[in-house]
CSV table of C-alpha atoms in Angstrom, one decimal:
chain,number,residue,atom,x,y,z
A,92,MET,CA,0.3,-0.1,0.4
A,93,PRO,CA,1.3,3.6,-1.1
A,94,SER,CA,2.3,5.6,1.7
A,95,ALA,CA,0.4,8.9,0.4
A,96,ASP,CA,-1.9,9.6,-2.4
A,97,HIS,CA,-1.4,13.1,-3.4
A,98,ARG,CA,-4.2,13.7,-5.8
A,99,PRO,CA,-6.6,16.8,-5.1
A,100,HIS,CA,-9.8,17.0,-6.5
A,101,ASP,CA,-10.6,19.7,-9.1
A,102,ASP,CA,-12.9,20.4,-11.8
A,103,HIS,CA,-13.1,17.1,-13.9
A,104,ASP,CA,-13.5,15.5,-10.9
A,105,HIS,CA,-17.0,18.0,-10.1
A,106,ASP,CA,-18.3,17.3,-14.0
A,107,HIS,CA,-17.6,13.4,-13.6
A,108,ASP,CA,-18.0,10.5,-11.9
A,109,ASP,CA,-15.1,9.1,-12.6
A,110,ASP,CA,-11.5,7.3,-11.2
A,111,HIS,CA,-9.1,10.1,-10.8
A,112,ALA,CA,-8.9,13.5,-10.2
A,113,GLY,CA,-7.7,16.8,-11.8
A,114,HIS,CA,-5.5,19.5,-10.4
A,115,SER,CA,-5.7,22.9,-11.5
A,116,HIS,CA,-4.6,26.3,-9.3
A,117,GLY,CA,-7.1,28.3,-11.9
A,118,PRO,CA,-10.1,29.5,-10.4
A,119,GLY,CA,-13.4,28.5,-12.3
A,120,GLY,CA,-13.8,29.3,-15.5
A,121,HIS,CA,-16.1,32.3,-14.8
A,122,VAL,CA,-14.0,34.1,-12.4
A,123,PRO,CA,-11.6,35.7,-14.6
A,124,SER,CA,-14.7,37.5,-17.1
A,125,VAL,CA,-16.4,38.3,-13.8
A,126,THR,CA,-12.9,39.9,-12.5
A,127,ALA,CA,-12.5,41.7,-16.2
A,128,ALA,CA,-16.1,42.7,-15.6
A,129,ASN,CA,-15.2,44.0,-12.0
A,130,ALA,CA,-12.0,45.9,-13.7
A,131,ARG,CA,-13.4,47.7,-16.0
A,132,ARG,CA,-16.5,49.5,-13.8
A,133,ILE,CA,-13.9,50.5,-11.2
A,134,GLN,CA,-11.7,52.2,-14.2
A,135,PHE,CA,-15.1,53.8,-14.9
A,136,VAL,CA,-15.7,54.9,-11.5
A,137,PHE,CA,-11.9,55.6,-11.4
A,138,VAL,CA,-12.2,58.6,-14.3
A,139,MET,CA,-15.6,59.9,-12.5
A,140,THR,CA,-13.2,60.5,-9.0
A,141,LEU,CA,-10.8,61.8,-10.3
A,142,VAL,CA,-12.6,64.0,-12.9
A,143,TYR,CA,-14.4,65.9,-9.3
A,144,ALA,CA,-11.9,65.7,-7.2
A,145,ALA,CA,-9.9,68.5,-10.5
A,146,VAL,CA,-14.2,70.0,-10.1
A,147,GLN,CA,-14.4,69.9,-6.7
A,148,ALA,CA,-10.6,72.0,-5.8
A,149,VAL,CA,-11.4,74.4,-8.6
A,150,GLY,CA,-14.6,74.7,-7.1
A,151,GLY,CA,-13.0,75.3,-3.3
A,152,TRP,CA,-10.2,77.6,-4.4
A,153,LEU,CA,-13.0,79.7,-7.0
A,154,SER,CA,-14.9,79.9,-3.3
A,155,GLY,CA,-12.2,79.5,-0.5
A,156,SER,CA,-13.9,77.0,1.0
A,157,LEU,CA,-11.3,75.0,3.0
A,158,ALA,CA,-14.3,72.3,3.3
A,159,LEU,CA,-14.3,71.4,-0.4
A,160,ILE,CA,-10.5,72.4,-0.7
A,161,ALA,CA,-9.5,69.2,1.5
A,162,ASP,CA,-12.6,66.7,0.3
A,163,ALA,CA,-11.1,66.9,-3.2
A,164,GLY,CA,-8.2,65.6,-1.6
A,165,HIS,CA,-10.4,62.8,0.3
A,166,MET,CA,-11.4,62.4,-3.3
A,167,LEU,CA,-8.0,62.5,-4.9
A,168,SER,CA,-6.5,59.7,-2.4
A,169,ASP,CA,-9.6,57.7,-3.3
A,170,ALA,CA,-9.1,58.0,-6.9
A,171,ALA,CA,-5.5,56.8,-6.0
A,172,ALA,CA,-7.5,53.6,-4.2
A,173,LEU,CA,-9.1,52.8,-7.0
A,174,LEU,CA,-5.8,53.2,-9.6
A,175,LEU,CA,-4.4,50.9,-6.7
A,176,ALA,CA,-7.0,48.4,-7.4
A,177,LEU,CA,-6.8,48.5,-11.1
A,178,ILE,CA,-3.1,47.8,-10.9
A,179,ALA,CA,-3.4,44.1,-8.8
A,180,TYR,CA,-6.5,43.3,-11.1
A,181,ARG,CA,-3.8,43.3,-13.6
A,182,ILE,CA,-1.1,41.9,-11.3
A,183,ALA,CA,-3.7,39.1,-10.0
A,184,ALA,CA,-3.9,38.2,-13.4
A,185,ARG,CA,-0.8,37.1,-14.4
A,186,ALA,CA,0.0,33.1,-14.7
A,187,PRO,CA,1.9,31.2,-12.2
A,188,ASP,CA,5.4,30.9,-12.2
A,189,LYS,CA,8.1,28.6,-10.6
A,190,LEU,CA,8.3,30.8,-7.4
A,191,ARG,CA,4.6,31.6,-6.9
A,192,THR,CA,3.1,28.6,-8.2
A,193,TYR,CA,-0.6,29.2,-7.0
A,194,GLY,CA,0.0,32.9,-9.0
A,195,PHE,CA,-0.7,36.5,-7.9
A,196,HIS,CA,-4.3,36.2,-6.4
A,197,ARG,CA,-2.9,37.5,-3.0
A,198,VAL,CA,-2.3,40.8,-4.8
A,199,ARG,CA,-6.6,41.4,-4.6
A,200,VAL,CA,-6.7,40.7,-0.9
A,201,LEU,CA,-3.2,43.5,-0.1
A,202,ALA,CA,-5.1,46.0,-2.1
A,203,ALA,CA,-7.8,45.6,-1.0
A,204,LEU,CA,-6.0,45.5,2.4
A,205,ALA,CA,-4.2,49.1,1.6
A,206,ASN,CA,-8.1,50.3,0.6
A,207,GLY,CA,-9.5,49.5,3.9
A,208,ALA,CA,-6.3,50.7,5.5
A,209,SER,CA,-6.5,54.0,3.9
A,210,LEU,CA,-9.3,54.5,4.7
A,211,LEU,CA,-9.3,54.2,8.5
A,212,LEU,CA,-7.0,56.4,8.5
A,213,LEU,CA,-8.5,58.7,6.4
A,214,VAL,CA,-11.1,58.8,9.2
A,215,ALA,CA,-8.6,59.6,11.0
A,216,TRP,CA,-7.6,62.5,9.2
A,217,ILE,CA,-11.4,63.8,9.4
A,218,VAL,CA,-11.2,63.4,12.7
A,219,TRP,CA,-8.2,65.3,13.9
A,220,GLU,CA,-9.8,68.2,11.0
A,221,ALA,CA,-12.9,68.2,12.8
A,222,VAL,CA,-11.2,68.9,16.2
A,223,ALA,CA,-9.1,71.2,14.9
A,224,ARG,CA,-12.7,73.9,13.5
A,225,PHE,CA,-14.4,73.3,16.6
A,226,ARG,CA,-11.3,74.6,18.1
A,227,SER,CA,-11.1,77.3,15.5
A,228,PRO,CA,-14.3,77.7,12.9
A,229,THR,CA,-13.7,78.6,9.4
A,230,GLU,CA,-15.3,80.5,7.4
A,231,VAL,CA,-17.7,77.9,5.0
A,232,MET,CA,-19.1,80.7,1.8
A,233,ALA,CA,-22.0,77.6,2.3
A,234,GLY,CA,-23.5,79.0,-1.8
A,235,PRO,CA,-20.5,77.4,-3.3
A,236,MET,CA,-20.5,74.8,-1.3
A,237,LEU,CA,-23.9,73.6,-1.7
A,238,THR,CA,-23.6,73.5,-5.8
A,239,VAL,CA,-20.2,71.7,-5.5
A,240,ALA,CA,-22.1,68.8,-2.9
A,241,VAL,CA,-24.9,68.1,-5.4
A,242,ILE,CA,-22.5,67.9,-8.2
A,243,GLY,CA,-20.4,65.4,-6.2
A,244,LEU,CA,-22.9,63.3,-4.8
A,245,LEU,CA,-24.3,63.1,-8.6
A,246,VAL,CA,-21.5,61.5,-9.3
A,247,ASN,CA,-20.7,59.3,-6.3
A,248,MET,CA,-24.6,57.9,-6.6
A,249,ALA,CA,-23.2,57.2,-10.4
A,250,GLY,CA,-20.5,55.3,-9.3
A,251,ALA,CA,-21.7,53.3,-6.4
A,252,TRP,CA,-24.4,51.6,-9.0
A,253,VAL,CA,-21.6,50.8,-11.4
A,254,LEU,CA,-20.2,48.8,-9.0
A,255,MET,CA,-22.9,48.0,-7.1
A,256,ARG,CA,-23.8,45.7,-10.1
A,257,GLY,CA,-20.4,44.5,-10.0
A,258,HIS,CA,-19.6,40.8,-8.5
A,259,GLN,CA,-19.8,41.0,-4.6
A,260,GLY,CA,-17.5,38.7,-4.0
A,261,ASP,CA,-14.4,40.3,-5.1
A,262,GLY,CA,-12.9,42.2,-2.1
A,263,ASN,CA,-10.3,44.5,-4.3
A,264,LEU,CA,-14.2,45.8,-5.4
A,265,ARG,CA,-15.9,45.7,-2.3
A,266,GLY,CA,-12.7,48.5,-1.2
A,267,ALA,CA,-13.6,50.9,-4.2
A,268,LEU,CA,-17.4,50.6,-3.3
A,269,LEU,CA,-16.9,51.6,0.4
A,270,HIS,CA,-14.4,54.5,-1.1
A,271,VAL,CA,-17.1,55.4,-2.8
A,272,ILE,CA,-19.6,55.2,-0.3
A,273,GLY,CA,-17.7,56.7,2.3
A,274,ASP,CA,-17.6,59.9,-0.5
A,275,LEU,CA,-21.6,59.8,-1.9
A,276,LEU,CA,-21.9,60.1,2.6
A,277,GLY,CA,-19.6,63.4,2.6
A,278,SER,CA,-21.7,64.2,-0.2
A,279,VAL,CA,-25.3,64.0,2.0
A,280,GLY,CA,-22.9,65.6,4.8
A,281,ALA,CA,-21.3,68.7,3.2
A,282,ILE,CA,-25.2,69.0,1.3
A,283,ALA,CA,-26.6,69.1,5.3
A,284,ALA,CA,-24.0,71.6,6.3
A,285,ALA,CA,-24.0,74.1,3.2
A,286,ILE,CA,-28.1,74.3,4.1
A,287,GLY,CA,-27.7,75.3,7.7
A,288,ILE,CA,-24.9,77.1,7.3
A,289,LEU,CA,-27.1,79.0,4.8
A,290,LEU,CA,-30.0,79.1,7.2
A,291,THR,CA,-28.3,79.1,10.4
A,292,GLY,CA,-24.5,80.7,9.9
A,293,TRP,CA,-23.2,78.5,11.8
A,294,THR,CA,-20.1,77.3,10.5
A,295,VAL,CA,-19.7,74.3,13.5
A,296,LEU,CA,-22.3,72.2,11.6
A,297,ASP,CA,-19.4,71.0,9.2
A,298,PRO,CA,-16.9,69.4,11.5
A,299,ILE,CA,-20.2,68.1,13.6
A,300,LEU,CA,-21.2,66.2,10.2
A,301,SER,CA,-18.0,65.0,9.1
A,302,VAL,CA,-17.3,62.8,12.3
A,303,LEU,CA,-20.8,61.7,11.8
A,304,VAL,CA,-19.7,60.3,8.0
A,305,ALA,CA,-15.9,59.1,10.0
A,306,VAL,CA,-17.9,57.0,12.6
A,307,LEU,CA,-20.5,55.6,9.5
A,308,VAL,CA,-16.8,54.8,7.7
A,309,VAL,CA,-15.1,53.3,10.0
A,310,ARG,CA,-17.3,49.8,11.2
A,311,SER,CA,-17.0,49.0,7.1
A,312,ALA,CA,-13.2,50.1,6.7
A,313,TRP,CA,-12.5,48.0,10.3
A,314,SER,CA,-14.4,44.9,8.2
A,315,LEU,CA,-12.1,45.8,4.9
A,316,VAL,CA,-9.3,45.3,7.1
A,317,SER,CA,-10.3,42.0,9.6
A,318,ASP,CA,-11.2,39.8,6.7
A,319,SER,CA,-8.3,40.7,4.5
A,320,LEU,CA,-5.8,40.1,7.6
A,321,LEU,CA,-7.9,36.7,8.3
A,322,ILE,CA,-7.3,35.5,4.5
A,323,LEU,CA,-3.2,36.3,4.5
A,324,LEU,CA,-3.0,34.5,7.7
A,325,GLN,CA,-4.7,32.2,6.3
A,326,ALA,CA,-7.6,31.9,8.8
A,327,VAL,CA,-10.4,29.6,8.7
A,328,PRO,CA,-12.8,30.7,6.4
A,329,ARG,CA,-15.4,32.9,7.1
A,330,GLY,CA,-18.8,30.2,8.7
A,331,MET,CA,-16.9,27.1,8.0
A,332,ASP,CA,-17.0,24.6,11.0
A,333,VAL,CA,-13.8,22.4,11.1
A,334,GLU,CA,-14.9,19.9,13.8
A,335,ALA,CA,-18.1,19.2,11.4
A,336,ALA,CA,-15.8,19.1,8.3
A,337,GLN,CA,-13.6,16.0,9.8
A,338,SER,CA,-16.9,14.5,11.0
A,339,GLY,CA,-17.9,14.5,7.9
A,340,ILE,CA,-15.1,12.7,6.3
A,341,ALA,CA,-14.3,10.4,9.4
A,342,ALA,CA,-18.5,9.3,8.5
A,343,LEU,CA,-17.5,8.2,5.3
A,344,PRO,CA,-17.4,3.9,5.0
A,345,GLU,CA,-14.2,4.4,2.7
A,346,VAL,CA,-12.7,6.3,6.0
A,347,ALA,CA,-10.8,4.9,9.3
A,348,GLU,CA,-9.3,7.9,10.8
A,349,VAL,CA,-8.7,11.8,9.3
A,350,GLY,CA,-6.3,14.2,10.8
A,351,HIS,CA,-4.3,17.0,10.3
A,352,PHE,CA,-7.1,18.8,8.4
A,353,HIS,CA,-6.7,22.1,6.9
A,354,ALA,CA,-8.5,24.9,5.2
A,355,TRP,CA,-7.8,28.5,4.5
A,356,THR,CA,-8.6,31.0,2.0
A,357,LEU,CA,-6.4,31.6,-1.4
A,358,THR,CA,-8.2,35.0,-2.2
A,359,ASP,CA,-11.4,36.0,-1.4
A,360,GLU,CA,-13.3,34.0,-3.3
A,361,ARG,CA,-11.6,30.6,-3.5
A,362,VAL,CA,-11.0,28.0,-0.5
A,363,ILE,CA,-8.4,25.6,-0.3
A,364,ALA,CA,-8.1,22.4,2.2
A,365,THR,CA,-5.7,19.9,3.4
A,366,VAL,CA,-6.5,16.6,5.1
A,367,HIS,CA,-4.8,13.6,5.9
A,368,VAL,CA,-6.9,9.6,6.1
A,369,THR,CA,-6.3,6.3,6.3
A,370,PRO,CA,-8.3,3.7,4.7
A,371,ALA,CA,-10.7,1.2,6.1
A,372,PRO,CA,-10.9,-2.4,5.8
A,373,GLY,CA,-10.8,-3.8,2.4
A,374,THR,CA,-10.7,-0.3,0.9
A,375,ASP,CA,-8.5,0.7,-2.5
A,376,PRO,CA,-6.5,3.7,-0.9
A,377,LEU,CA,-6.8,5.3,-4.9
A,378,THR,CA,-10.3,6.3,-4.7
A,379,LEU,CA,-10.1,8.0,-1.1
A,380,PRO,CA,-9.0,11.3,-2.9
A,381,GLN,CA,-12.0,11.2,-5.0
A,382,LYS,CA,-14.2,10.4,-2.3
A,383,VAL,CA,-13.2,12.4,0.2
A,384,ALA,CA,-12.6,15.5,-2.4
A,385,ARG,CA,-16.5,15.0,-2.8
A,386,GLN,CA,-17.4,15.5,0.5
A,387,LEU,CA,-16.3,18.2,1.0
A,388,ARG,CA,-17.1,20.0,-2.0
A,389,GLU,CA,-21.3,19.4,-1.4
A,390,HIS,CA,-21.3,20.2,2.1
A,391,HIS,CA,-18.4,22.4,2.6
A,392,ALA,CA,-18.1,24.3,-0.6
A,393,ILE,CA,-14.6,23.5,-0.7
A,394,GLU,CA,-13.3,23.4,-4.6
A,395,HIS,CA,-9.5,22.8,-4.4
A,396,VAL,CA,-8.6,19.9,-2.1
A,397,THR,CA,-5.4,18.0,-1.5
A,398,VAL,CA,-5.6,14.2,-0.1
A,399,GLN,CA,-3.1,12.7,2.0
A,400,VAL,CA,-3.6,8.6,2.4
A,401,ASP,CA,-1.4,7.4,5.2
A,402,PRO,CA,-0.9,3.9,6.6
A,403,PRO,CA,-3.8,2.7,9.2
A,404,GLY,CA,-3.0,3.6,12.6
A,405,SER,CA,-0.9,6.1,11.9
A,406,LEU,CA,-3.1,8.9,12.9
A,407,GLN,CA,-5.4,9.8,16.0
A,408,GLY,CA,-8.5,9.4,16.4
A,409,PRO,CA,-11.6,6.3,15.6
A,410,HIS,CA,-13.4,6.4,12.8
């Protein structure tokens, strides 16, 4: 009996109930087209964001509004984040090589992490600036501020609509959408502040609403950062019960023992697992990889599994 059978399951086994299992590190056939569509959406929103940042900067300069100039910097940072996402898509599309056998998919995760981290930094800057304005209120020309803020709201609504129609399983797209939503909320806050200043003359409304927007953004930003860190740390995918997965494998009549089960996320949409099993008496060890892979695929949606078959008695735990 061989000491190990290193035969992972993949799409061939998914489509055919035969005795061999294919092995591919590439994602399913639908992913490249989905990724390309997401990249086109982000590219469109990037252009809109960059153009509006320029319009906002000019509007702030002409009106003497520091708030608009500061928000133009906010939009420019978001445009940079969107550009980073586009670069990440291009790098991630590169084929695997001898050094990086899994390819460059994790670049997308790194870009999502950078986007989330930049949002957190932005929130910190907004709060800092708001505190400074509480201490020393800044005069705001509410009329031009309102006009530019309304334009920004329309631009950001269009951008959010474009991105929301993309594949939301993509962390890179989610990061871009969070930036746009943050901009949208900022536009709403700017409109409310401008109207309030027009009616009351209270310039302190500007920093108050800025803090409220920051609180709304920080929760989503932290979620993006934490999800990316879990992927990079190769943590068990969200929602997966490791004990249930091992118990399901142990319940197969062909399996005597199961152990050394590991599952992690390669990218935000692709889960990989490895597991060691020993065959039950009378079981052909060559059939185990396919059966175990099918169990994990059907009950835990794991499409890429590496199964090692060990000699009987070499693993802990009863059948």
